Amino acid sequence: MKKIAVITGGGSGIGEAAAKRFAKEGMTVCLFDVKESRAEEVKKEIISDGGEALAFEVDVSDEDQVTNALKEISQQFGTIDCLFNNAGINGTLESIEEMKVEDWDNTIHTNLRSTFIMVKHIVPYMKKQGGSIVITSSINGNRTFSNFGMSAYSTSKAGQVAFMKMAALELAQYNIRVNAICPGAIETNIEENTNPKDSIQEIEIPVEYPEGSHPLKEKAGSPEQVADVVYFLVSGASSHVTGTAMFVDGAESLL
Ligand code: NAD
């Protein structure tokens, strides 16, 4: 039987690449995105390539929207095997002093609160047969703290890794594995959800990188390179891997 995967932020970037990879490997992919037209577009491409995909307009920080979509999937397929919890924004980049509480909340809600909501509500559908959850964190908040103005983003990404470790232990009894990926710079559309403010100039500390800041290839990674790692983490090839944060950054964050 085909495995059923839910992919949040499946309409663009890393989520889109993972959806296409999962579908190629024979999984049925359910794309959750706040921008449904993008998820629909990806769904169409997957279907025209012979895969199976569904698209849902879901804001992952909205509990009702999440539970309704999950219910619909379980009614259709009876089970959910994988969650790629990936939707996220950079949000407002600003000095701590200037950042509005609502901008802080927006980033934390979109990236971190949503992770709790997704995992909480998917567990009942995975408990019986086991499953795999992969959370997209970041080098920011884990190894990298020099992207000034990203206090909310980095906090949300550090929180996701702490939550992943708690969930890995708690859900091991159901044979649900929980891991995180920490990408470095990846070529996606994330700039659309990035709102830098002038106050960053006041808090920036000049950081001198060695020439070329991506040691492995001297350029940003591709969403497909991240998707390869995500597929490894949901596949049987990683059956003994849980509670791990995997860096996908060409060693960028070690500089
Ligand atoms: P992207 O903007 O290309 O894709 C993100 C998708 O998530 C978009 O389709 C967007 O509409 C969707 N989304 C945003 N808010 C949502 C919400 N509330 N509910 C549902 N969908 C929502 O960006 P990406 O780079 O592919 O980002 C995916 C993840 O990767 C994010 O969690 C991001 O923090 C993380 N990440 C990205 C990079 C990078 O350099 N691109 C690096 C490290 C981590």
XYZ file of N, CA and C and ligand atoms in Angstrom:
809
model
N 0.831 -1.205 0.000
C 0.000 0.000 0.000
C 0.869 1.260 0.000
N 0.384 2.291 -0.703
C 1.169 3.532 -0.775
C 1.244 4.205 0.601
N 2.388 4.765 0.917
C 2.526 5.530 2.157
C 1.921 6.917 1.948
N 1.271 7.429 2.993
C 0.631 8.746 2.915
C 1.495 9.752 3.676
N 1.896 10.835 2.988
C 2.745 11.854 3.620
C 2.057 13.210 3.595
N 2.127 13.918 4.717
C 1.675 15.315 4.768
C 2.923 16.192 4.726
N 2.902 17.190 3.836
C 4.056 18.086 3.685
C 3.567 19.516 3.840
N 4.020 20.193 4.883
C 3.570 21.581 5.061
C 4.526 22.519 4.326
N 3.957 23.586 3.782
C 4.750 24.460 2.923
C 5.097 23.730 1.635
N 4.212 22.849 1.211
C 4.478 21.998 0.043
C 4.362 22.718 -1.291
N 3.975 23.998 -1.257
C 3.768 24.730 -2.505
C 5.011 25.408 -3.052
N 6.133 25.337 -2.327
C 7.309 26.091 -2.771
C 8.582 25.517 -2.153
N 9.700 25.848 -2.746
C 11.022 25.617 -2.151
C 11.277 24.192 -1.693
N 11.709 24.053 -0.451
C 12.116 22.755 0.095
C 10.922 21.797 0.151
N 9.746 22.311 0.540
C 8.550 21.466 0.624
C 8.142 20.931 -0.743
N 8.231 21.792 -1.747
C 7.900 21.380 -3.118
C 8.855 20.277 -3.591
N 10.150 20.496 -3.363
C 11.150 19.505 -3.807
C 10.942 18.176 -3.089
N 10.632 18.239 -1.786
C 10.408 16.997 -1.029
C 9.149 16.296 -1.539
N 8.111 17.078 -1.830
C 6.855 16.483 -2.322
C 7.113 15.725 -3.630
N 7.864 16.346 -4.508
C 8.150 15.702 -5.802
C 8.993 14.446 -5.598
N 9.951 14.515 -4.683
C 10.810 13.356 -4.398
C 9.981 12.221 -3.790
N 9.167 12.544 -2.794
C 8.337 11.519 -2.135
C 7.423 10.851 -3.176
N 6.809 11.682 -4.026
C 5.865 11.149 -5.020
C 6.591 10.223 -5.990
N 7.791 10.592 -6.376
C 8.596 9.736 -7.275
C 8.901 8.389 -6.637
N 9.016 8.402 -5.310
C 9.313 7.166 -4.573
C 8.043 6.372 -4.291
N 6.896 6.841 -4.828
C 5.661 6.068 -4.709
C 4.764 6.446 -3.542
N 5.054 7.569 -2.885
C 4.195 7.982 -1.769
C 3.070 8.891 -2.276
N 1.944 8.870 -1.574
C 0.880 9.831 -1.854
C 1.156 11.068 -1.008
N 1.246 12.244 -1.651
C 1.616 13.436 -0.887
C 0.432 14.393 -0.732
N 0.236 14.869 0.498
C -0.826 15.830 0.819
C -0.148 17.151 1.134
N -0.334 18.121 0.256
C 0.377 19.391 0.364
C -0.462 20.391 1.148
N 0.082 20.882 2.259
C -0.582 21.941 3.032
C 0.156 23.242 2.730
N -0.572 24.264 2.299
C 0.084 25.559 2.118
C -0.947 26.657 2.320
N -0.487 27.757 2.892
C -1.376 28.903 3.085
C -1.719 29.524 1.727
N -0.814 29.316 0.749
C -1.076 29.769 -0.625
C -1.511 28.569 -1.446
N -2.834 28.351 -1.516
C -3.322 27.118 -2.126
C -2.971 27.016 -3.608
N -2.931 28.199 -4.295
C -2.674 28.140 -5.739
C -1.315 27.494 -6.017
N -0.349 27.750 -5.150
C 0.982 27.147 -5.329
C 0.930 25.647 -5.079
N 0.220 25.259 -4.021
C 0.111 23.826 -3.721
C -0.600 23.112 -4.871
N -1.615 23.769 -5.433
C -2.359 23.198 -6.571
C -1.439 22.989 -7.765
N -0.589 23.979 -8.009
C 0.359 23.913 -9.128
C 1.299 22.713 -8.967
N 1.832 22.555 -7.748
C 2.751 21.440 -7.475
C 1.997 20.120 -7.611
N 0.769 20.098 -7.095
C -0.066 18.885 -7.208
C -0.221 18.482 -8.678
N -0.551 19.481 -9.518
C -0.744 19.192 -10.953
C 0.513 18.613 -11.572
N 1.671 19.217 -11.244
C 2.944 18.731 -11.810
C 3.199 17.289 -11.391
N 2.930 16.987 -10.115
C 3.171 15.622 -9.613
C 2.255 14.635 -10.329
N 0.991 15.021 -10.470
C 0.036 14.107 -11.116
C 0.416 13.900 -12.588
N 0.835 14.989 -13.253
C 1.178 14.812 -14.672
C 2.455 13.979 -14.834
N 3.258 13.867 -13.765
C 4.435 12.976 -13.794
C 4.088 11.560 -13.335
N 2.794 11.298 -13.135
C 2.370 9.940 -12.769
C 2.266 9.693 -11.271
N 2.440 10.746 -10.458
C 2.366 10.580 -8.999
C 0.972 10.861 -8.457
N 0.850 10.711 -7.133
C -0.441 10.957 -6.490
C -0.294 12.100 -5.484
N -1.139 13.144 -5.635
C -1.009 14.313 -4.749
C -2.364 14.954 -4.503
N -2.494 15.554 -3.315
C -3.681 16.334 -2.964
C -3.191 17.676 -2.427
N -4.001 18.733 -2.629
C -3.600 20.054 -2.126
C -4.660 20.584 -1.162
N -4.207 21.211 -0.081
C -5.118 21.756 0.926
C -4.690 23.176 1.274
N -5.654 24.075 1.356
C -5.337 25.423 1.828
C -5.370 25.396 3.354
N -4.186 25.422 3.952
C -4.094 25.327 5.417
C -3.062 26.332 5.916
N -3.468 27.141 6.883
C -2.512 27.939 7.645
C -2.116 27.057 8.824
N -0.855 26.641 8.865
C -0.449 25.638 9.857
C -0.473 26.156 11.295
N -0.594 27.472 11.464
C -0.693 27.976 12.841
C -2.149 28.025 13.315
N -3.070 27.579 12.448
C -4.498 27.595 12.794
C -4.957 26.156 13.096
N -5.220 25.900 14.361
C -5.512 24.523 14.793
C -6.712 23.920 14.060
N -7.770 24.703 13.869
C -8.974 24.154 13.228
C -8.697 23.764 11.775
N -7.966 24.629 11.078
C -7.649 24.306 9.676
C -6.816 23.024 9.590
N -5.893 22.862 10.531
C -5.043 21.664 10.536
C -5.887 20.424 10.821
N -6.708 20.477 11.858
C -7.468 19.266 12.232
C -8.468 18.887 11.138
N -9.083 19.892 10.499
C -10.041 19.580 9.427
C -9.362 18.883 8.254
N -8.195 19.396 7.866
C -7.495 18.792 6.713
C -7.025 17.371 7.060
N -6.501 17.181 8.274
C -6.038 15.838 8.657
C -7.198 14.848 8.684
N -8.351 15.326 9.162
C -9.534 14.460 9.203
C -9.917 14.018 7.792
N -9.888 14.986 6.865
C -10.240 14.679 5.474
C -9.303 13.613 4.898
N -8.012 13.755 5.199
C -7.025 12.783 4.679
C -7.277 11.410 5.284
N -7.530 11.385 6.583
C -7.705 10.071 7.218
C -9.007 9.416 6.745
N -10.022 10.236 6.461
C -11.266 9.638 5.935
C -11.024 8.993 4.574
N -10.147 9.645 3.782
C -9.875 9.114 2.447
C -8.922 7.914 2.464
N -7.890 7.963 3.331
C -6.841 6.931 3.257
C -6.763 6.042 4.504
N -7.386 6.473 5.593
C -7.410 5.647 6.808
C -6.185 5.779 7.690
N -5.105 6.351 7.149
C -3.867 6.420 7.931
C -2.963 7.552 7.413
N -2.024 7.984 8.230
C -0.988 8.922 7.761
C 0.349 8.376 8.261
N 1.311 8.228 7.361
C 2.580 7.572 7.705
C 3.719 8.549 7.967
N 3.681 9.713 7.285
C 4.814 10.645 7.381
C 4.314 12.069 7.506
N 5.072 12.845 8.250
C 4.846 14.299 8.288
C 6.169 14.982 8.002
N 6.185 15.810 6.963
C 7.329 16.721 6.770
C 6.841 18.094 7.188
N 7.183 18.460 8.427
C 6.729 19.725 9.023
C 7.717 20.827 8.621
N 7.385 21.537 7.574
C 8.400 22.351 6.903
C 8.001 23.809 6.690
N 6.696 24.123 6.707
C 6.261 25.503 6.425
C 6.943 26.460 7.390
N 7.373 27.585 6.879
C 8.001 28.559 7.767
C 8.281 29.865 7.050
N 8.546 30.878 7.855
C 8.868 32.212 7.321
C 10.106 32.750 8.046
N 10.806 33.653 7.391
C 11.846 34.401 8.107
C 11.185 35.473 8.969
N 10.102 36.043 8.453
C 9.355 37.051 9.204
C 10.087 38.382 9.282
N 9.722 39.175 10.282
C 10.323 40.500 10.446
C 11.700 40.377 11.086
N 12.690 40.990 10.430
C 14.053 41.006 10.967
C 14.300 42.407 11.509
N 14.467 42.507 12.792
C 14.548 43.824 13.414
C 15.307 43.726 14.736
N 15.789 44.860 15.254
C 16.446 44.834 16.564
C 15.411 44.448 17.619
N 15.883 43.858 18.707
C 14.970 43.432 19.785
C 14.205 44.646 20.312
N 14.909 45.749 20.411
C 14.298 46.960 20.960
C 13.138 47.460 20.099
N 13.296 47.344 18.788
C 12.282 47.894 17.868
C 11.205 46.877 17.485
N 11.486 45.606 17.630
C 10.542 44.602 17.122
C 9.207 44.648 17.876
N 8.130 44.668 17.084
C 6.798 44.677 17.708
C 6.466 43.273 18.209
N 5.733 43.223 19.324
C 5.375 41.920 19.898
C 4.579 41.109 18.873
N 3.736 41.797 18.086
C 2.936 41.024 17.113
C 3.808 40.420 15.997
N 4.920 41.106 15.665
C 5.829 40.534 14.659
C 6.570 39.326 15.238
N 6.994 39.468 16.506
C 7.617 38.325 17.200
C 6.643 37.142 17.192
N 5.397 37.410 17.623
C 4.385 36.342 17.705
C 4.140 35.691 16.346
N 4.105 36.506 15.295
C 3.821 35.961 13.971
C 4.875 34.925 13.564
N 6.150 35.250 13.818
C 7.223 34.307 13.462
C 7.158 33.060 14.341
N 6.975 33.271 15.643
C 6.941 32.119 16.568
C 5.716 31.250 16.269
N 4.591 31.874 15.993
C 3.375 31.093 15.711
C 3.506 30.322 14.402
N 4.020 31.002 13.373
C 4.105 30.356 12.058
C 5.096 29.194 12.080
N 6.214 29.372 12.793
C 7.266 28.344 12.736
C 7.180 27.320 13.873
N 6.919 27.795 15.097
C 7.063 26.900 16.256
C 5.724 26.379 16.786
N 4.780 27.298 16.993
C 3.464 26.874 17.490
C 2.852 25.873 16.505
N 3.043 26.150 15.228
C 2.498 25.276 14.178
C 3.103 23.879 14.246
N 4.389 23.797 14.641
C 5.058 22.501 14.734
C 4.378 21.656 15.809
N 4.107 22.293 16.935
C 3.388 21.592 18.014
C 1.994 21.170 17.539
N 1.284 22.086 16.882
C -0.079 21.774 16.422
C -0.059 20.601 15.451
N 0.857 20.639 14.482
C 0.908 19.572 13.470
C 1.223 18.221 14.114
N 2.255 18.197 14.969
C 2.671 16.920 15.560
C 1.576 16.405 16.491
N 1.058 17.302 17.330
C -0.008 16.905 18.270
C -1.160 16.215 17.537
N -1.580 16.811 16.420
C -2.788 16.301 15.771
C -2.524 15.173 14.780
N -1.259 14.943 14.440
C -0.993 13.840 13.502
C -0.745 12.530 14.263
N -0.320 12.648 15.516
C 0.000 11.442 16.296
C -1.146 10.422 16.304
N -2.398 10.822 16.529
C -3.463 9.805 16.549
C -3.565 9.002 15.257
N -3.164 9.598 14.128
C -3.250 8.880 12.848
C -2.014 8.011 12.584
N -0.950 8.189 13.377
C 0.303 7.438 13.161
C 0.522 6.358 14.199
N -0.155 6.515 15.329
C 0.128 5.682 16.499
C 0.072 4.178 16.236
N -0.922 3.775 15.452
C -1.161 2.341 15.286
C -0.041 1.663 14.482
N 0.351 2.320 13.387
C 1.289 1.659 12.463
C 2.703 2.216 12.564
N 2.917 3.293 13.346
C 4.238 3.935 13.403
C 4.399 4.912 12.251
N 5.484 5.674 12.265
C 5.658 6.660 11.186
C 6.930 7.460 11.372
N 7.068 8.465 10.527
C 8.267 9.308 10.584
C 7.879 10.781 10.448
N 8.458 11.578 11.326
C 8.216 13.031 11.300
C 9.570 13.716 11.102
N 9.625 14.635 10.149
C 10.843 15.436 9.943
C 10.449 16.906 10.060
N 11.194 17.633 10.868
C 10.900 19.051 11.119
C 11.998 19.899 10.480
N 11.612 20.905 9.681
C 12.635 21.787 9.111
C 12.976 22.886 10.107
N 14.155 22.765 10.698
C 14.686 23.828 11.548
C 15.625 24.661 10.670
N 16.800 24.989 11.162
C 17.727 25.840 10.407
C 19.083 25.828 11.103
N 20.121 26.260 10.378
C 21.398 26.497 11.059
C 21.219 27.653 12.057
N 20.323 28.610 11.727
C 20.071 29.748 12.617
C 19.374 29.249 13.885
N 19.918 29.646 15.030
C 19.334 29.218 16.300
C 19.959 27.932 16.810
N 20.737 27.257 15.962
C 21.380 26.018 16.385
C 22.901 26.119 16.354
N 23.441 26.551 15.199
C 24.898 26.740 15.121
C 25.260 28.174 14.743
N 24.292 28.881 14.136
C 24.602 30.211 13.603
C 23.772 31.261 14.340
N 24.468 32.295 14.837
C 23.774 33.354 15.583
C 24.191 34.732 15.067
N 24.752 34.755 13.869
C 25.300 36.005 13.347
C 24.428 36.626 12.265
N 23.190 36.136 12.099
C 22.267 36.814 11.183
C 21.423 37.780 12.004
N 21.890 39.007 12.060
C 21.315 39.971 12.999
C 19.891 40.346 12.621
N 19.065 40.522 13.631
C 17.651 40.822 13.409
C 16.792 39.566 13.430
N 17.452 38.398 13.475
C 16.712 37.126 13.421
C 16.454 36.551 14.811
N 16.231 37.410 15.818
C 16.060 36.848 17.169
C 14.811 35.973 17.243
N 13.713 36.406 16.626
C 12.480 35.597 16.680
C 12.660 34.318 15.854
N 13.195 34.471 14.640
C 13.377 33.307 13.761
C 14.284 32.273 14.433
N 15.440 32.729 14.934
C 16.396 31.796 15.538
C 15.794 31.108 16.751
N 15.014 31.859 17.529
C 14.361 31.267 18.705
C 13.373 30.186 18.267
N 12.621 30.476 17.200
C 11.643 29.473 16.723
C 12.360 28.218 16.239
N 13.517 28.395 15.604
C 14.233 27.252 15.025
C 14.939 26.430 16.118
N 15.448 27.110 17.166
C 16.019 26.390 18.319
C 14.908 25.635 19.038
N 13.757 26.276 19.169
C 12.615 25.637 19.829
C 12.178 24.378 19.100
N 12.218 24.422 17.782
C 11.810 23.239 17.003
C 12.727 22.042 17.289
N 14.031 22.311 17.468
C 14.960 21.198 17.725
C 14.728 20.634 19.134
N 14.495 21.503 20.103
C 14.200 21.023 21.468
C 12.910 20.202 21.457
N 11.910 20.701 20.755
C 10.633 19.988 20.679
C 10.827 18.635 19.984
N 11.631 18.622 18.928
C 11.885 17.377 18.190
C 12.454 16.311 19.125
N 13.379 16.729 20.004
C 14.021 15.755 20.908
C 13.025 15.225 21.945
N 12.199 16.121 22.468
C 11.154 15.681 23.410
C 10.205 14.711 22.705
N 9.807 15.055 21.500
C 8.837 14.232 20.760
C 9.448 12.877 20.392
N 10.754 12.868 20.054
C 11.398 11.609 19.668
C 11.316 10.602 20.811
N 11.565 11.061 22.016
C 11.495 10.152 23.172
C 10.056 9.751 23.464
N 9.184 10.759 23.461
C 7.788 10.495 23.830
C 7.085 9.558 22.844
N 7.429 9.686 21.570
C 6.695 8.932 20.546
C 7.393 7.637 20.132
N 8.579 7.371 20.726
C 9.314 6.141 20.377
C 8.471 4.903 20.667
N 7.674 4.954 21.733
C 6.851 3.774 22.098
C 5.845 3.408 21.011
N 5.540 4.346 20.130
C 4.614 4.060 19.016
C 5.361 3.784 17.714
N 6.693 3.671 17.798
C 7.526 3.511 16.610
C 7.368 4.703 15.646
N 7.172 5.874 16.235
C 7.185 7.107 15.432
C 8.551 7.760 15.635
N 9.309 7.902 14.540
C 10.621 8.552 14.621
C 10.452 10.047 14.355
N 11.218 10.854 15.067
C 11.125 12.316 14.899
C 12.539 12.875 14.761
N 12.804 13.528 13.648
C 14.120 14.121 13.399
C 13.950 15.536 12.860
N 15.050 16.267 12.828
C 15.015 17.620 12.254
C 16.115 17.759 11.216
N 15.885 18.660 10.264
C 16.972 19.047 9.369
C 17.274 20.516 9.634
N 18.551 20.864 9.502
C 18.980 22.244 9.702
C 19.668 22.715 8.421
N 18.893 23.247 7.479
C 19.528 23.707 6.239
C 20.306 25.007 6.446
N 21.346 25.180 5.617
C 21.990 26.487 5.480
C 21.241 27.232 4.395
N 21.926 28.149 3.702
C 21.254 28.923 2.654
C 20.836 27.998 1.512
N 19.558 28.043 1.167
C 19.005 27.224 0.089
C 18.229 28.150 -0.846
N 18.383 27.917 -2.160
C 17.700 28.766 -3.157
C 16.206 28.456 -3.186
N 15.388 29.296 -2.540
C 13.931 29.094 -2.527
C 13.245 30.461 -2.648
N 11.947 30.493 -2.347
C 11.220 31.770 -2.389
C 11.091 32.414 -1.012
N 11.931 32.017 -0.059
C 11.747 32.495 1.324
C 11.889 34.017 1.455
N 12.590 34.642 0.494
C 12.729 36.107 0.568
C 11.365 36.804 0.545
N 10.362 36.147 -0.072
C 9.009 36.742 -0.107
C 8.423 36.888 1.291
N 8.870 36.030 2.204
C 8.387 36.069 3.586
C 9.469 36.586 4.529
N 10.233 37.554 4.039
C 11.317 38.145 4.822
C 11.133 39.656 4.819
N 11.118 40.232 5.999
C 10.811 41.653 6.098
C 11.886 42.373 6.921
N 13.037 42.676 6.272
C 14.118 43.316 7.042
C 13.840 44.790 7.304
N 14.141 45.261 8.505
C 13.922 46.667 8.881
C 15.271 47.371 9.049
N 15.212 48.709 8.956
C 16.455 49.498 9.011
C 17.216 49.328 10.324
N 16.484 49.011 11.406
C 17.137 48.945 12.721
C 18.248 47.887 12.766
N 18.244 46.958 11.813
C 19.285 45.914 11.825
C 20.673 46.542 11.733
N 20.753 47.650 10.949
C 22.064 48.299 10.774
C 22.663 48.728 12.110
N 21.785 49.036 13.075
C 22.290 49.493 14.379
C 22.804 48.362 15.252
N 22.432 47.139 14.940
C 22.843 46.024 15.825
C 23.853 45.084 15.177
N 24.114 45.311 13.888
C 25.016 44.400 13.185
C 26.440 44.467 13.732
N 27.048 43.322 13.951
C 28.466 43.240 14.295
C 29.156 42.716 13.041
N 30.135 43.446 12.502
C 30.754 42.975 11.264
C 31.414 41.602 11.476
N 31.068 40.670 10.621
C 31.654 39.329 10.726
C 32.439 39.082 9.457
N 33.704 38.734 9.616
C 34.522 38.518 8.431
C 34.578 37.031 8.105
N 33.987 36.658 6.988
C 34.039 35.259 6.574
C 35.283 35.033 5.737
N 35.753 33.812 5.730
C 36.779 33.502 4.731
C 36.149 33.713 3.354
N 36.980 33.824 2.348
C 36.435 34.094 1.014
C 35.454 33.000 0.597
N 34.259 33.363 0.173
C 33.265 32.360 -0.200
C 32.750 31.679 1.059
N 31.479 31.882 1.385
C 31.015 31.409 2.691
C 30.399 30.009 2.662
N 30.451 29.306 1.524
C 29.916 27.945 1.464
C 31.043 26.988 1.099
N 31.675 26.402 2.120
C 32.912 25.648 1.892
C 32.791 24.564 0.823
N 31.682 23.854 0.773
C 31.632 22.680 -0.101
C 31.571 23.051 -1.581
N 30.700 24.006 -1.941
C 30.500 24.309 -3.362
C 30.596 25.798 -3.678
N 30.820 26.606 -2.633
C 30.860 28.060 -2.792
C 29.574 28.627 -3.347
N 28.461 27.941 -3.093
C 27.155 28.503 -3.445
C 26.080 27.884 -2.544
N 24.911 28.498 -2.574
C 23.812 27.978 -1.755
C 23.397 26.601 -2.251
N 22.742 25.834 -1.369
C 22.257 24.515 -1.752
C 20.962 24.612 -2.536
N 20.550 23.484 -3.139
C 19.287 23.472 -3.867
C 18.237 22.768 -3.007
N 16.956 23.085 -3.227
C 15.901 22.389 -2.490
C 15.963 20.875 -2.710
N 16.402 20.460 -3.891
C 16.470 19.017 -4.182
C 17.530 18.337 -3.305
N 18.624 19.031 -3.026
C 19.655 18.435 -2.152
C 19.107 18.232 -0.740
N 18.249 19.169 -0.311
C 17.621 19.013 1.009
C 16.609 17.866 0.955
N 15.857 17.799 -0.144
C 14.820 16.763 -0.286
C 15.430 15.356 -0.206
N 16.642 15.181 -0.727
C 17.306 13.866 -0.649
C 17.471 13.437 0.808
N 17.871 14.392 1.656
C 18.099 14.076 3.077
C 16.764 13.807 3.773
N 15.747 14.603 3.416
C 14.427 14.408 4.030
C 13.891 13.032 3.642
N 14.094 12.649 2.391
C 13.594 11.335 1.975
C 14.321 10.224 2.743
N 15.622 10.381 2.924
C 16.373 9.406 3.738
C 15.736 9.282 5.125
N 15.377 10.416 5.721
C 14.844 10.402 7.091
C 13.423 9.834 7.187
N 12.673 9.841 6.096
C 11.337 9.218 6.175
C 11.376 7.765 5.673
N 12.484 7.375 5.065
C 12.549 6.031 4.471
C 13.055 5.011 5.491
N 12.939 3.748 5.123
C 13.416 2.654 5.968
C 14.930 2.669 6.147
N 15.638 3.395 5.278
C 17.104 3.460 5.378
C 17.556 4.151 6.666
N 16.647 4.875 7.330
C 17.004 5.551 8.591
C 16.192 4.981 9.760
N 15.892 3.683 9.699
C 14.958 3.105 10.686
C 15.451 3.175 12.135
N 16.759 3.389 12.345
C 17.256 3.487 13.730
C 17.653 4.930 14.081
N 17.202 5.878 13.267
C 17.572 7.286 13.493
C 16.369 8.043 14.026
N 16.469 8.523 15.241
C 15.421 9.395 15.787
C 16.040 10.323 16.818
N 15.482 11.523 16.948
C 16.004 12.496 17.911
C 17.242 13.228 17.419
N 17.440 13.222 16.098
C 18.668 13.783 15.518
C 18.386 15.045 14.712
N 19.280 16.025 14.827
C 19.216 17.207 13.954
C 20.328 17.067 12.928
N 19.954 17.049 11.667
C 20.932 16.827 10.603
C 21.185 18.136 9.851
N 22.435 18.549 9.803
C 22.782 19.810 9.126
C 22.963 19.552 7.631
N 22.293 20.397 6.841
C 22.349 20.247 5.379
C 22.819 21.595 4.848
N 24.103 21.858 5.009
C 24.578 23.233 4.783
C 25.969 23.309 4.171
N 26.493 22.170 3.699
C 27.832 22.210 3.102
C 28.880 22.785 4.039
N 28.664 22.607 5.345
C 29.581 23.082 6.401
C 29.578 24.605 6.570
N 28.606 25.274 5.950
C 28.513 26.739 6.090
C 28.484 27.187 7.558
N 27.745 26.439 8.396
C 27.556 26.890 9.779
C 28.764 26.614 10.665
N 29.781 25.941 10.129
C 30.980 25.698 10.947
C 31.970 26.856 10.838
N 31.706 27.782 9.919
C 32.613 28.922 9.762
C 32.447 29.916 10.887
P 9.558 29.041 0.614
O 9.021 30.387 0.946
O 10.053 28.786 -0.758
O 8.474 27.920 1.007
C 7.752 27.975 2.207
C 6.298 27.639 1.962
O 5.605 27.677 3.222
C 5.586 28.658 1.034
O 4.882 27.983 0.003
C 4.628 29.379 1.975
O 3.425 29.797 1.342
C 4.361 28.320 3.027
N 3.883 28.893 4.287
C 4.333 30.005 4.925
N 3.590 30.229 6.014
C 2.666 29.247 6.084
C 1.607 28.950 6.983
N 1.332 29.721 8.043
N 0.838 27.858 6.737
C 1.080 27.078 5.651
N 2.049 27.330 4.758
C 2.846 28.388 4.982
O 10.742 28.800 1.677
P 11.681 27.546 2.001
O 13.048 28.097 2.021
O 11.378 26.384 1.173
O 11.251 27.295 3.517
C 10.879 26.049 4.035
C 11.470 25.888 5.427
O 12.887 25.866 5.333
C 11.129 27.005 6.404
O 10.767 26.423 7.648
C 12.430 27.772 6.532
O 12.560 28.392 7.799
C 13.427 26.651 6.365
N 14.777 27.066 5.989
C 15.005 27.679 4.773
C 16.300 28.044 4.450
C 16.618 28.730 3.136
O 17.743 29.237 2.971
N 15.716 28.778 2.173
C 17.348 27.798 5.343
C 17.074 27.173 6.551
C 15.787 26.806 6.867
